[in-house]
Amino acid sequence: MVIAAPGVDFQAEVARALGTSPAGMVHMCSNRHGRTKRFAKFKPTIWTGGVPRQTTAPYSCVKYQGQEYWQADDGFCGFRIPLVNGVALTSDNLIGSDWEYMAPQGGASQPCHSGFWMGYNNEAVAPYTVTYPTANVYIGEEADILFIDQSGAANQLTLPEIVRNINPSGGVYIGVMVESGSLAPQFYTSANVMGSDFGGNFGLRVKFMAASNKCTLFITDRPASGGALPSAARCYPFYSEAVRQATVTAVTRPAYVDHYKIASWDLVEVGYNYIRFTATLGRSDGLTGGGLYLSDLLLWYNLRDEYGNNIVTNREAHWGATNREYWTYGTQKTLTIYLDEITTRRSWSGGFGLEVIAGNGQYDALGGYQVSYDN
């Protein structure tokens, strides 16, 4: 519900949006009822710049110190955001503070106006919800903490609107402190919240170095570099206590020995310098589910010319060490191999196959295929 222009009984309309009984404008503005949605853009704030116009959107009034009433006198949109000194930054003092909604309490210094409620949305939610990784998290490897955009509702505050006054002439960043076992904390930060390309869903990529990794989110005015924050960084707790901290469990990457196999091969096409085939990933241990990354695959091949002379024998990570494309159990994938060594041959034959890096310096064969080509 979004409150429109004042009706015959405006106090009753506000009370209905709050889910409470009419009890005077000071009572409703002061949030003594505890029902005001703090992420609503248009709501009562501590504002001494004049009476908001009781008109339709954008529900503005004469600016005070360059700001609109919904930004409040201090520019923090009705929030008190506690500062945590960057030098003394710990997960305990980040988790122990919250963003407090500062509602006006009445009187000359904190007046209460009915105009505050123009455009109030009683269904407003936080700009982002957060999801921590729970699957395929491996010790010593990276995974994403996901931030899901919830800014689609009408008249709802965005994160840049709230935090812009943290660093008016510079950047503002979402950060995460990762405490992995007894190792020193590592810090990671997002792209600049105030940047023109910020918005929508995004992931904050971090590395998990132990089995148990305590992650604590925060807001800062300096980006992290090399896992560290500048000593001058000013840090503030993340707005939502519910998702501000979580422990992510990581495991040692499995050594795929006797776990996976190629359930079926199908040679699609053979050319003068390439082999294209489809393969379905199966399991040899009787289990179902799971999968592996293409970057964990090695290609082996042993090819001969028409006289039986060896052309090339090799084992290589053909799809690159950084290819994080996931090959799920039971699914088919098309793979292409380009081999410059055979471009001048009229005919050749031999075998090729896939192996997986076992994680112990060994290679575990998934299966092979015989192939020949005549030009």
C-alpha positions as YAML, in Angstrom:
chain: A
units: angstrom
residues:
- id: 1
  name: MET
  ca: [0.00, 0.00, 0.00]
- id: 2
  name: VAL
  ca: [1.31, 3.44, -0.98]
- id: 3
  name: ILE
  ca: [-0.32, 6.44, 0.67]
- id: 4
  name: ALA
  ca: [-1.53, 8.97, -1.89]
- id: 5
  name: ALA
  ca: [-2.61, 12.59, -1.39]
- id: 6
  name: PRO
  ca: [-4.49, 13.38, 1.85]
- id: 7
  name: GLY
  ca: [-8.10, 12.30, 2.00]
- id: 8
  name: VAL
  ca: [-10.93, 13.31, 4.27]
- id: 9
  name: ASP
  ca: [-9.46, 11.46, 7.25]
- id: 10
  name: PHE
  ca: [-5.73, 11.35, 6.60]
- id: 11
  name: GLN
  ca: [-4.79, 10.17, 10.09]
- id: 12
  name: ALA
  ca: [-7.03, 7.14, 9.65]
- id: 13
  name: GLU
  ca: [-5.39, 6.43, 6.30]
- id: 14
  name: VAL
  ca: [-1.91, 6.54, 7.86]
- id: 15
  name: ALA
  ca: [-3.04, 4.38, 10.77]
- id: 16
  name: ARG
  ca: [-4.46, 1.83, 8.35]
- id: 17
  name: ALA
  ca: [-1.14, 1.67, 6.50]
- id: 18
  name: LEU
  ca: [0.69, 1.16, 9.80]
- id: 19
  name: GLY
  ca: [-1.78, -1.41, 11.05]
- id: 20
  name: THR
  ca: [-2.54, 0.57, 14.20]
- id: 21
  name: SER
  ca: [-5.24, 2.86, 15.56]
- id: 22
  name: PRO
  ca: [-5.27, 6.64, 14.92]
- id: 23
  name: ALA
  ca: [-3.55, 8.30, 17.87]
- id: 24
  name: GLY
  ca: [-2.40, 11.72, 16.72]
- id: 25
  name: MET
  ca: [0.26, 12.69, 14.22]
- id: 26
  name: VAL
  ca: [3.09, 12.91, 16.78]
- id: 27
  name: HIS
  ca: [2.43, 9.37, 17.94]
- id: 28
  name: MET
  ca: [2.38, 8.03, 14.39]
- id: 29
  name: CYS
  ca: [5.44, 10.00, 13.23]
- id: 30
  name: SER
  ca: [7.53, 9.18, 16.30]
- id: 31
  name: ASN
  ca: [7.31, 5.41, 15.64]
- id: 32
  name: ARG
  ca: [6.33, 4.70, 19.23]
- id: 33
  name: HIS
  ca: [4.15, 2.00, 17.72]
- id: 34
  name: GLY
  ca: [7.27, 0.42, 16.10]
- id: 35
  name: ARG
  ca: [5.51, -0.24, 12.78]
- id: 36
  name: THR
  ca: [7.14, 2.22, 10.39]
- id: 37
  name: LYS
  ca: [8.96, 0.48, 7.55]
- id: 38
  name: ARG
  ca: [12.47, 1.91, 7.82]
- id: 39
  name: PHE
  ca: [13.32, 1.28, 4.14]
- id: 40
  name: ALA
  ca: [10.31, 3.22, 2.88]
- id: 41
  name: LYS
  ca: [11.67, 6.23, 0.99]
- id: 42
  name: PHE
  ca: [8.95, 8.63, 2.13]
- id: 43
  name: LYS
  ca: [8.45, 8.45, 5.89]
- id: 44
  name: PRO
  ca: [8.91, 10.73, 8.90]
- id: 45
  name: THR
  ca: [12.51, 11.89, 9.36]
- id: 46
  name: ILE
  ca: [14.29, 14.41, 11.56]
- id: 47
  name: TRP
  ca: [13.85, 17.34, 9.19]
- id: 48
  name: THR
  ca: [13.86, 21.07, 9.95]
- id: 49
  name: GLY
  ca: [13.77, 22.34, 6.38]
- id: 50
  name: GLY
  ca: [10.05, 23.09, 6.16]
- id: 51
  name: VAL
  ca: [6.72, 21.37, 5.74]
- id: 52
  name: PRO
  ca: [6.66, 18.74, 2.97]
- id: 53
  name: ARG
  ca: [4.19, 19.60, 0.25]
- id: 54
  name: GLN
  ca: [1.04, 17.53, 0.47]
- id: 55
  name: THR
  ca: [0.90, 16.88, -3.25]
- id: 56
  name: THR
  ca: [1.51, 13.98, -5.57]
- id: 57
  name: ALA
  ca: [4.96, 12.56, -6.42]
- id: 58
  name: PRO
  ca: [7.76, 13.43, -5.99]
- id: 59
  name: TYR
  ca: [6.49, 14.54, -2.55]
- id: 60
  name: SER
  ca: [9.18, 17.18, -2.21]
- id: 61
  name: CYS
  ca: [9.57, 20.43, -0.32]
- id: 62
  name: VAL
  ca: [11.99, 23.31, -0.25]
- id: 63
  name: LYS
  ca: [15.47, 21.86, 0.00]
- id: 64
  name: TYR
  ca: [17.40, 22.28, 3.23]
- id: 65
  name: GLN
  ca: [21.20, 22.12, 3.07]
- id: 66
  name: GLY
  ca: [20.81, 20.75, -0.45]
- id: 67
  name: GLN
  ca: [18.59, 17.83, 0.58]
- id: 68
  name: GLU
  ca: [14.98, 16.71, 0.41]
- id: 69
  name: TYR
  ca: [13.03, 15.87, 3.55]
- id: 70
  name: TRP
  ca: [13.16, 12.11, 2.95]
- id: 71
  name: GLN
  ca: [16.98, 12.36, 3.18]
- id: 72
  name: ALA
  ca: [16.71, 13.93, 6.68]
- id: 73
  name: ASP
  ca: [18.87, 16.79, 7.92]
- id: 74
  name: ASP
  ca: [22.01, 14.63, 8.01]
- id: 75
  name: GLY
  ca: [21.45, 12.99, 4.62]
- id: 76
  name: PHE
  ca: [21.13, 9.41, 5.94]
- id: 77
  name: CYS
  ca: [17.44, 8.97, 5.09]
- id: 78
  name: GLY
  ca: [16.29, 8.53, 8.69]
- id: 79
  name: PHE
  ca: [19.01, 6.07, 9.75]
- id: 80
  name: ARG
  ca: [21.67, 6.29, 12.40]
- id: 81
  name: ILE
  ca: [24.54, 4.25, 10.95]
- id: 82
  name: PRO
  ca: [27.18, 3.61, 13.63]
- id: 83
  name: LEU
  ca: [30.83, 4.08, 12.71]
- id: 84
  name: VAL
  ca: [33.32, 1.32, 13.51]
- id: 85
  name: ASN
  ca: [36.95, 2.43, 13.44]
- id: 86
  name: GLY
  ca: [38.81, 0.68, 10.62]
- id: 87
  name: VAL
  ca: [41.92, 0.03, 12.73]
- id: 88
  name: ALA
  ca: [39.90, -1.73, 15.45]
- id: 89
  name: LEU
  ca: [37.68, -3.56, 13.01]
- id: 90
  name: THR
  ca: [36.52, -6.91, 14.38]
- id: 91
  name: SER
  ca: [33.57, -9.13, 13.59]
- id: 92
  name: ASP
  ca: [32.31, -8.60, 17.16]
- id: 93
  name: ASN
  ca: [31.99, -4.82, 16.90]
- id: 94
  name: LEU
  ca: [30.53, -5.10, 13.40]
- id: 95
  name: ILE
  ca: [27.85, -7.54, 14.47]
- id: 96
  name: GLY
  ca: [27.06, -5.72, 17.70]
- id: 97
  name: SER
  ca: [25.64, -2.56, 16.10]
- id: 98
  name: ASP
  ca: [22.55, -2.00, 14.00]
- id: 99
  name: TRP
  ca: [21.08, 0.67, 11.78]
- id: 100
  name: GLU
  ca: [18.56, 2.52, 13.93]
- id: 101
  name: TYR
  ca: [15.58, 4.29, 12.40]
- id: 102
  name: MET
  ca: [15.60, 7.83, 13.81]
- id: 103
  name: ALA
  ca: [11.99, 9.03, 13.81]
- id: 104
  name: PRO
  ca: [11.10, 12.62, 14.82]
- id: 105
  name: GLN
  ca: [9.80, 12.94, 18.37]
- id: 106
  name: GLY
  ca: [7.95, 16.24, 18.03]
- id: 107
  name: GLY
  ca: [8.71, 19.79, 19.08]
- id: 108
  name: ALA
  ca: [10.56, 22.55, 17.23]
- id: 109
  name: SER
  ca: [13.77, 20.54, 16.73]
- id: 110
  name: GLN
  ca: [12.02, 17.38, 15.48]
- id: 111
  name: PRO
  ca: [8.66, 18.46, 14.06]
- id: 112
  name: CYS
  ca: [6.03, 15.97, 12.95]
- id: 113
  name: HIS
  ca: [4.14, 16.69, 9.74]
- id: 114
  name: SER
  ca: [1.34, 14.83, 8.03]
- id: 115
  name: GLY
  ca: [3.18, 15.52, 4.76]
- id: 116
  name: PHE
  ca: [5.88, 13.06, 5.80]
- id: 117
  name: TRP
  ca: [3.50, 10.25, 4.89]
- id: 118
  name: MET
  ca: [2.93, 11.27, 1.26]
- id: 119
  name: GLY
  ca: [4.04, 8.26, -0.81]
- id: 120
  name: TYR
  ca: [4.76, 6.02, 2.21]
- id: 121
  name: ASN
  ca: [4.98, 2.34, 1.18]
- id: 122
  name: ASN
  ca: [4.07, -0.04, 4.01]
- id: 123
  name: GLU
  ca: [5.57, -2.99, 2.09]
- id: 124
  name: ALA
  ca: [9.08, -1.55, 1.65]
- id: 125
  name: VAL
  ca: [11.95, -3.99, 2.21]
- id: 126
  name: ALA
  ca: [15.75, -3.79, 2.34]
- id: 127
  name: PRO
  ca: [17.58, -3.07, -0.95]
- id: 128
  name: TYR
  ca: [19.27, -6.47, -1.00]
- id: 129
  name: THR
  ca: [18.90, -9.90, 0.50]
- id: 130
  name: VAL
  ca: [22.04, -12.00, 0.87]
- id: 131
  name: THR
  ca: [22.74, -15.67, 0.12]
- id: 132
  name: TYR
  ca: [25.93, -17.33, 1.34]
- id: 133
  name: PRO
  ca: [27.40, -20.30, -0.61]
- id: 134
  name: THR
  ca: [26.47, -23.72, 0.76]
- id: 135
  name: ALA
  ca: [27.46, -26.16, -2.01]
- id: 136
  name: ASN
  ca: [30.66, -26.81, -3.96]
- id: 137
  name: VAL
  ca: [32.71, -24.70, -1.55]
- id: 138
  name: TYR
  ca: [36.30, -25.93, -1.43]
- id: 139
  name: ILE
  ca: [39.17, -25.00, 0.87]
- id: 140
  name: GLY
  ca: [41.59, -22.63, -0.85]
- id: 141
  name: GLU
  ca: [39.15, -21.78, -3.63]
- id: 142
  name: GLU
  ca: [36.76, -18.92, -4.40]
- id: 143
  name: ALA
  ca: [32.98, -18.75, -4.25]
- id: 144
  name: ASP
  ca: [30.41, -15.95, -4.41]
- id: 145
  name: ILE
  ca: [28.31, -14.35, -1.71]
- id: 146
  name: LEU
  ca: [25.21, -13.39, -3.69]
- id: 147
  name: PHE
  ca: [23.31, -10.12, -3.29]
- id: 148
  name: ILE
  ca: [19.79, -10.26, -4.70]
- id: 149
  name: ASP
  ca: [18.28, -6.92, -5.68]
- id: 150
  name: GLN
  ca: [14.93, -6.11, -4.06]
- id: 151
  name: SER
  ca: [14.65, -2.49, -5.20]
- id: 152
  name: GLY
  ca: [11.70, -3.00, -7.53]
- id: 153
  name: ALA
  ca: [8.99, -1.83, -5.12]
- id: 154
  name: ALA
  ca: [7.60, 1.69, -5.45]
- id: 155
  name: ASN
  ca: [8.95, 4.43, -3.19]
- id: 156
  name: GLN
  ca: [11.59, 2.22, -1.60]
- id: 157
  name: LEU
  ca: [15.09, 3.39, -0.64]
- id: 158
  name: THR
  ca: [18.05, 2.18, -2.68]
- id: 159
  name: LEU
  ca: [21.44, 1.52, -1.12]
- id: 160
  name: PRO
  ca: [23.16, 4.44, -2.93]
- id: 161
  name: GLU
  ca: [20.49, 6.82, -1.61]
- id: 162
  name: ILE
  ca: [21.11, 5.75, 1.97]
- id: 163
  name: VAL
  ca: [24.92, 5.65, 2.04]
- id: 164
  name: ARG
  ca: [25.88, 8.51, -0.29]
- id: 165
  name: ASN
  ca: [26.78, 10.81, 2.62]
- id: 166
  name: ILE
  ca: [29.27, 8.28, 4.01]
- id: 167
  name: ASN
  ca: [31.72, 9.55, 1.41]
- id: 168
  name: PRO
  ca: [30.09, 12.36, -0.64]
- id: 169
  name: SER
  ca: [33.15, 12.97, -2.82]
- id: 170
  name: GLY
  ca: [34.32, 9.37, -3.21]
- id: 171
  name: GLY
  ca: [33.27, 5.75, -3.22]
- id: 172
  name: VAL
  ca: [31.24, 3.53, -0.92]
- id: 173
  name: TYR
  ca: [31.64, -0.26, -0.93]
- id: 174
  name: ILE
  ca: [30.06, -3.38, 0.50]
- id: 175
  name: GLY
  ca: [32.74, -5.36, 2.27]
- id: 176
  name: VAL
  ca: [33.13, -8.76, 3.86]
- id: 177
  name: MET
  ca: [35.59, -9.85, 6.54]
- id: 178
  name: VAL
  ca: [36.43, -13.55, 6.23]
- id: 179
  name: GLU
  ca: [37.93, -15.25, 9.29]
- id: 180
  name: SER
  ca: [39.21, -18.68, 8.28]
- id: 181
  name: GLY
  ca: [40.27, -20.73, 11.27]
- id: 182
  name: SER
  ca: [43.35, -19.23, 12.96]
- id: 183
  name: LEU
  ca: [44.44, -17.31, 9.85]
- id: 184
  name: ALA
  ca: [44.48, -13.51, 9.75]
- id: 185
  name: PRO
  ca: [41.18, -12.01, 8.56]
- id: 186
  name: GLN
  ca: [40.88, -11.31, 4.85]
- id: 187
  name: PHE
  ca: [38.87, -8.41, 3.45]
- id: 188
  name: TYR
  ca: [37.03, -8.15, 0.14]
- id: 189
  name: THR
  ca: [34.91, -5.32, -1.27]
- id: 190
  name: SER
  ca: [32.34, -4.89, -4.03]
- id: 191
  name: ALA
  ca: [32.31, -2.44, -6.88]
- id: 192
  name: ASN
  ca: [31.64, 1.17, -5.93]
- id: 193
  name: VAL
  ca: [28.03, 1.45, -4.73]
- id: 194
  name: MET
  ca: [27.93, 5.02, -6.02]
- id: 195
  name: GLY
  ca: [29.15, 4.06, -9.49]
- id: 196
  name: SER
  ca: [26.84, 4.46, -12.48]
- id: 197
  name: ASP
  ca: [27.06, 0.73, -13.28]
- id: 198
  name: PHE
  ca: [26.11, -0.46, -9.79]
- id: 199
  name: GLY
  ca: [22.76, -2.16, -9.37]
- id: 200
  name: GLY
  ca: [20.91, -5.40, -9.92]
- id: 201
  name: ASN
  ca: [22.04, -8.77, -8.63]
- id: 202
  name: PHE
  ca: [25.76, -9.27, -8.06]
- id: 203
  name: GLY
  ca: [28.22, -11.59, -6.38]
- id: 204
  name: LEU
  ca: [31.07, -10.71, -4.02]
- id: 205
  name: ARG
  ca: [33.79, -13.28, -4.71]
- id: 206
  name: VAL
  ca: [35.89, -14.39, -1.74]
- id: 207
  name: LYS
  ca: [38.35, -17.19, -0.98]
- id: 208
  name: PHE
  ca: [37.66, -19.67, 1.81]
- id: 209
  name: MET
  ca: [40.88, -20.91, 3.38]
- id: 210
  name: ALA
  ca: [39.65, -23.27, 6.11]
- id: 211
  name: ALA
  ca: [36.88, -25.71, 6.91]
- id: 212
  name: SER
  ca: [35.03, -23.04, 8.92]
- id: 213
  name: ASN
  ca: [34.91, -19.47, 7.60]
- id: 214
  name: LYS
  ca: [33.11, -16.72, 9.51]
- id: 215
  name: CYS
  ca: [31.90, -14.01, 7.11]
- id: 216
  name: THR
  ca: [30.85, -10.57, 8.37]
- id: 217
  name: LEU
  ca: [29.43, -7.92, 6.04]
- id: 218
  name: PHE
  ca: [30.02, -4.20, 6.42]
- id: 219
  name: ILE
  ca: [29.97, -0.88, 4.54]
- id: 220
  name: THR
  ca: [33.18, 1.09, 3.99]
- id: 221
  name: ASP
  ca: [34.53, 4.16, 2.22]
- id: 222
  name: ARG
  ca: [37.72, 2.47, 0.98]
- id: 223
  name: PRO
  ca: [38.15, -0.58, -1.28]
- id: 224
  name: ALA
  ca: [40.15, -3.57, -0.06]
- id: 225
  name: SER
  ca: [43.39, -4.51, -1.80]
- id: 226
  name: GLY
  ca: [45.31, -7.75, -1.47]
- id: 227
  name: GLY
  ca: [42.98, -8.97, 1.27]
- id: 228
  name: ALA
  ca: [43.51, -5.89, 3.45]
- id: 229
  name: LEU
  ca: [41.68, -2.64, 4.15]
- id: 230
  name: PRO
  ca: [43.48, 0.72, 4.27]
- id: 231
  name: SER
  ca: [44.11, 1.80, 7.86]
- id: 232
  name: ALA
  ca: [42.14, 5.01, 7.20]
- id: 233
  name: ALA
  ca: [39.01, 3.13, 6.14]
- id: 234
  name: ARG
  ca: [35.82, 4.08, 7.91]
- id: 235
  name: CYS
  ca: [33.61, 1.05, 8.38]
- id: 236
  name: TYR
  ca: [29.94, 0.65, 9.24]
- id: 237
  name: PRO
  ca: [27.91, -2.50, 9.95]
- id: 238
  name: PHE
  ca: [25.80, -3.92, 7.13]
- id: 239
  name: TYR
  ca: [22.18, -2.86, 7.50]
- id: 240
  name: SER
  ca: [20.56, -6.24, 8.12]
- id: 241
  name: GLU
  ca: [21.51, -8.09, 11.28]
- id: 242
  name: ALA
  ca: [19.73, -11.19, 9.95]
- id: 243
  name: VAL
  ca: [22.26, -11.67, 7.12]
- id: 244
  name: ARG
  ca: [25.20, -9.64, 8.42]
- id: 245
  name: GLN
  ca: [27.15, -12.68, 9.56]
- id: 246
  name: ALA
  ca: [27.26, -16.34, 8.59]
- id: 247
  name: THR
  ca: [29.68, -19.24, 8.77]
- id: 248
  name: VAL
  ca: [30.52, -20.88, 5.45]
- id: 249
  name: THR
  ca: [31.74, -24.46, 5.54]
- id: 250
  name: ALA
  ca: [34.34, -25.55, 3.00]
- id: 251
  name: VAL
  ca: [35.68, -29.01, 2.27]
- id: 252
  name: THR
  ca: [38.76, -30.40, 0.57]
- id: 253
  name: ARG
  ca: [38.06, -30.80, -3.12]
- id: 254
  name: PRO
  ca: [37.35, -34.48, -3.71]
- id: 255
  name: ALA
  ca: [39.93, -36.53, -5.56]
- id: 256
  name: TYR
  ca: [37.45, -37.95, -8.12]
- id: 257
  name: VAL
  ca: [39.16, -41.39, -8.01]
- id: 258
  name: ASP
  ca: [36.66, -43.98, -9.28]
- id: 259
  name: HIS
  ca: [33.77, -41.51, -8.89]
- id: 260
  name: TYR
  ca: [33.04, -40.40, -12.44]
- id: 261
  name: LYS
  ca: [33.18, -41.89, -15.90]
- id: 262
  name: ILE
  ca: [32.02, -41.12, -19.43]
- id: 263
  name: ALA
  ca: [28.70, -42.94, -19.65]
- id: 264
  name: SER
  ca: [28.43, -42.56, -23.42]
- id: 265
  name: TRP
  ca: [30.44, -41.15, -26.33]
- id: 266
  name: ASP
  ca: [29.20, -39.98, -29.69]
- id: 267
  name: LEU
  ca: [31.64, -38.82, -32.34]
- id: 268
  name: VAL
  ca: [29.96, -35.94, -34.15]
- id: 269
  name: GLU
  ca: [32.52, -34.76, -36.68]
- id: 270
  name: VAL
  ca: [36.18, -35.20, -37.58]
- id: 271
  name: GLY
  ca: [38.01, -32.65, -39.72]
- id: 272
  name: TYR
  ca: [41.54, -32.00, -40.89]
- id: 273
  name: ASN
  ca: [42.46, -30.30, -37.60]
- id: 274
  name: TYR
  ca: [39.69, -31.00, -35.13]
- id: 275
  name: ILE
  ca: [37.60, -33.67, -33.42]
- id: 276
  name: ARG
  ca: [34.11, -32.87, -32.14]
- id: 277
  name: PHE
  ca: [32.22, -35.28, -29.91]
- id: 278
  name: THR
  ca: [29.47, -35.38, -27.32]
- id: 279
  name: ALA
  ca: [29.87, -37.12, -24.01]
- id: 280
  name: THR
  ca: [27.52, -37.83, -21.11]
- id: 281
  name: LEU
  ca: [28.97, -37.72, -17.60]
- id: 282
  name: GLY
  ca: [28.14, -40.73, -15.48]
- id: 283
  name: ARG
  ca: [29.24, -42.15, -12.13]
- id: 284
  name: SER
  ca: [31.17, -45.34, -11.49]
- id: 285
  name: ASP
  ca: [30.53, -45.47, -7.74]
- id: 286
  name: GLY
  ca: [26.80, -46.19, -7.89]
- id: 287
  name: LEU
  ca: [25.85, -42.73, -6.64]
- id: 288
  name: THR
  ca: [23.90, -40.00, -8.40]
- id: 289
  name: GLY
  ca: [24.26, -36.25, -8.58]
- id: 290
  name: GLY
  ca: [27.35, -34.09, -8.42]
- id: 291
  name: GLY
  ca: [29.62, -33.19, -11.28]
- id: 292
  name: LEU
  ca: [32.93, -31.59, -12.12]
- id: 293
  name: TYR
  ca: [34.37, -28.47, -13.72]
- id: 294
  name: LEU
  ca: [35.85, -28.41, -17.22]
- id: 295
  name: SER
  ca: [38.99, -26.89, -15.71]
- id: 296
  name: ASP
  ca: [39.52, -30.21, -13.88]
- id: 297
  name: LEU
  ca: [39.56, -32.16, -17.14]
- id: 298
  name: LEU
  ca: [42.66, -33.20, -19.04]
- id: 299
  name: LEU
  ca: [42.64, -34.40, -22.62]
- id: 300
  name: TRP
  ca: [44.97, -37.19, -23.67]
- id: 301
  name: TYR
  ca: [45.54, -38.27, -27.27]
- id: 302
  name: ASN
  ca: [47.87, -40.58, -29.18]
- id: 303
  name: LEU
  ca: [47.57, -40.24, -32.94]
- id: 304
  name: ARG
  ca: [49.45, -41.97, -35.80]
- id: 305
  name: ASP
  ca: [49.71, -41.41, -39.54]
- id: 306
  name: GLU
  ca: [48.70, -43.92, -42.23]
- id: 307
  name: TYR
  ca: [52.07, -45.68, -41.94]
- id: 308
  name: GLY
  ca: [51.73, -46.23, -38.21]
- id: 309
  name: ASN
  ca: [54.21, -43.51, -37.32]
- id: 310
  name: ASN
  ca: [53.44, -41.54, -34.19]
- id: 311
  name: ILE
  ca: [52.24, -37.98, -34.91]
- id: 312
  name: VAL
  ca: [51.60, -36.67, -31.43]
- id: 313
  name: THR
  ca: [51.13, -37.94, -27.90]
- id: 314
  name: ASN
  ca: [50.06, -35.45, -25.29]
- id: 315
  name: ARG
  ca: [48.13, -34.72, -22.12]
- id: 316
  name: GLU
  ca: [46.92, -31.18, -21.59]
- id: 317
  name: ALA
  ca: [44.34, -29.09, -19.78]
- id: 318
  name: HIS
  ca: [42.54, -28.34, -23.00]
- id: 319
  name: TRP
  ca: [39.72, -26.17, -21.63]
- id: 320
  name: GLY
  ca: [41.81, -23.86, -19.46]
- id: 321
  name: ALA
  ca: [42.60, -23.70, -15.77]
- id: 322
  name: THR
  ca: [40.00, -20.97, -15.15]
- id: 323
  name: ASN
  ca: [36.99, -22.49, -16.93]
- id: 324
  name: ARG
  ca: [34.46, -22.88, -14.12]
- id: 325
  name: GLU
  ca: [31.75, -24.32, -16.35]
- id: 326
  name: TYR
  ca: [30.11, -27.09, -14.33]
- id: 327
  name: TRP
  ca: [29.40, -30.45, -15.97]
- id: 328
  name: THR
  ca: [26.54, -32.05, -14.06]
- id: 329
  name: TYR
  ca: [26.11, -35.80, -13.67]
- id: 330
  name: GLY
  ca: [23.77, -37.28, -16.28]
- id: 331
  name: THR
  ca: [24.04, -34.40, -18.74]
- id: 332
  name: GLN
  ca: [25.55, -34.36, -22.22]
- id: 333
  name: LYS
  ca: [28.18, -31.88, -23.30]
- id: 334
  name: THR
  ca: [29.67, -31.15, -26.72]
- id: 335
  name: LEU
  ca: [33.45, -30.74, -26.72]
- id: 336
  name: THR
  ca: [35.76, -29.77, -29.56]
- id: 337
  name: ILE
  ca: [39.48, -30.53, -29.79]
- id: 338
  name: TYR
  ca: [41.72, -28.58, -32.19]
- id: 339
  name: LEU
  ca: [45.05, -30.23, -33.07]
- id: 340
  name: ASP
  ca: [47.41, -28.27, -35.33]
- id: 341
  name: GLU
  ca: [49.77, -31.26, -35.51]
- id: 342
  name: ILE
  ca: [47.42, -33.11, -37.90]
- id: 343
  name: THR
  ca: [46.59, -30.31, -40.35]
- id: 344
  name: THR
  ca: [49.04, -31.57, -43.02]
- id: 345
  name: ARG
  ca: [48.15, -35.26, -42.74]
- id: 346
  name: ARG
  ca: [46.10, -36.98, -45.46]
- id: 347
  name: SER
  ca: [44.91, -39.57, -42.98]
- id: 348
  name: TRP
  ca: [45.47, -40.46, -39.35]
- id: 349
  name: SER
  ca: [44.05, -42.63, -36.59]
- id: 350
  name: GLY
  ca: [44.45, -43.17, -32.90]
- id: 351
  name: GLY
  ca: [42.77, -42.72, -29.56]
- id: 352
  name: PHE
  ca: [41.80, -39.87, -27.30]
- id: 353
  name: GLY
  ca: [40.00, -39.57, -24.02]
- id: 354
  name: LEU
  ca: [39.32, -37.54, -20.91]
- id: 355
  name: GLU
  ca: [41.03, -37.67, -17.55]
- id: 356
  name: VAL
  ca: [40.29, -35.76, -14.38]
- id: 357
  name: ILE
  ca: [42.85, -34.18, -12.07]
- id: 358
  name: ALA
  ca: [42.78, -36.34, -8.95]
- id: 359
  name: GLY
  ca: [44.14, -33.65, -6.65]
- id: 360
  name: ASN
  ca: [47.11, -35.80, -5.62]
- id: 361
  name: GLY
  ca: [49.29, -35.40, -8.69]
- id: 362
  name: GLN
  ca: [47.55, -38.29, -10.42]
- id: 363
  name: TYR
  ca: [45.15, -38.45, -13.34]
- id: 364
  name: ASP
  ca: [42.06, -40.64, -13.29]
- id: 365
  name: ALA
  ca: [40.78, -41.87, -16.65]
- id: 366
  name: LEU
  ca: [37.10, -41.24, -17.39]
- id: 367
  name: GLY
  ca: [37.07, -43.07, -20.70]
- id: 368
  name: GLY
  ca: [38.46, -42.98, -24.22]
- id: 369
  name: TYR
  ca: [37.47, -43.24, -27.87]
- id: 370
  name: GLN
  ca: [39.10, -44.51, -31.06]
- id: 371
  name: VAL
  ca: [38.99, -42.24, -34.08]
- id: 372
  name: SER
  ca: [40.30, -42.15, -37.65]
- id: 373
  name: TYR
  ca: [40.28, -39.62, -40.51]
- id: 374
  name: ASP
  ca: [40.84, -39.93, -44.24]
- id: 375
  name: ASN
  ca: [41.08, -36.88, -46.39]
...
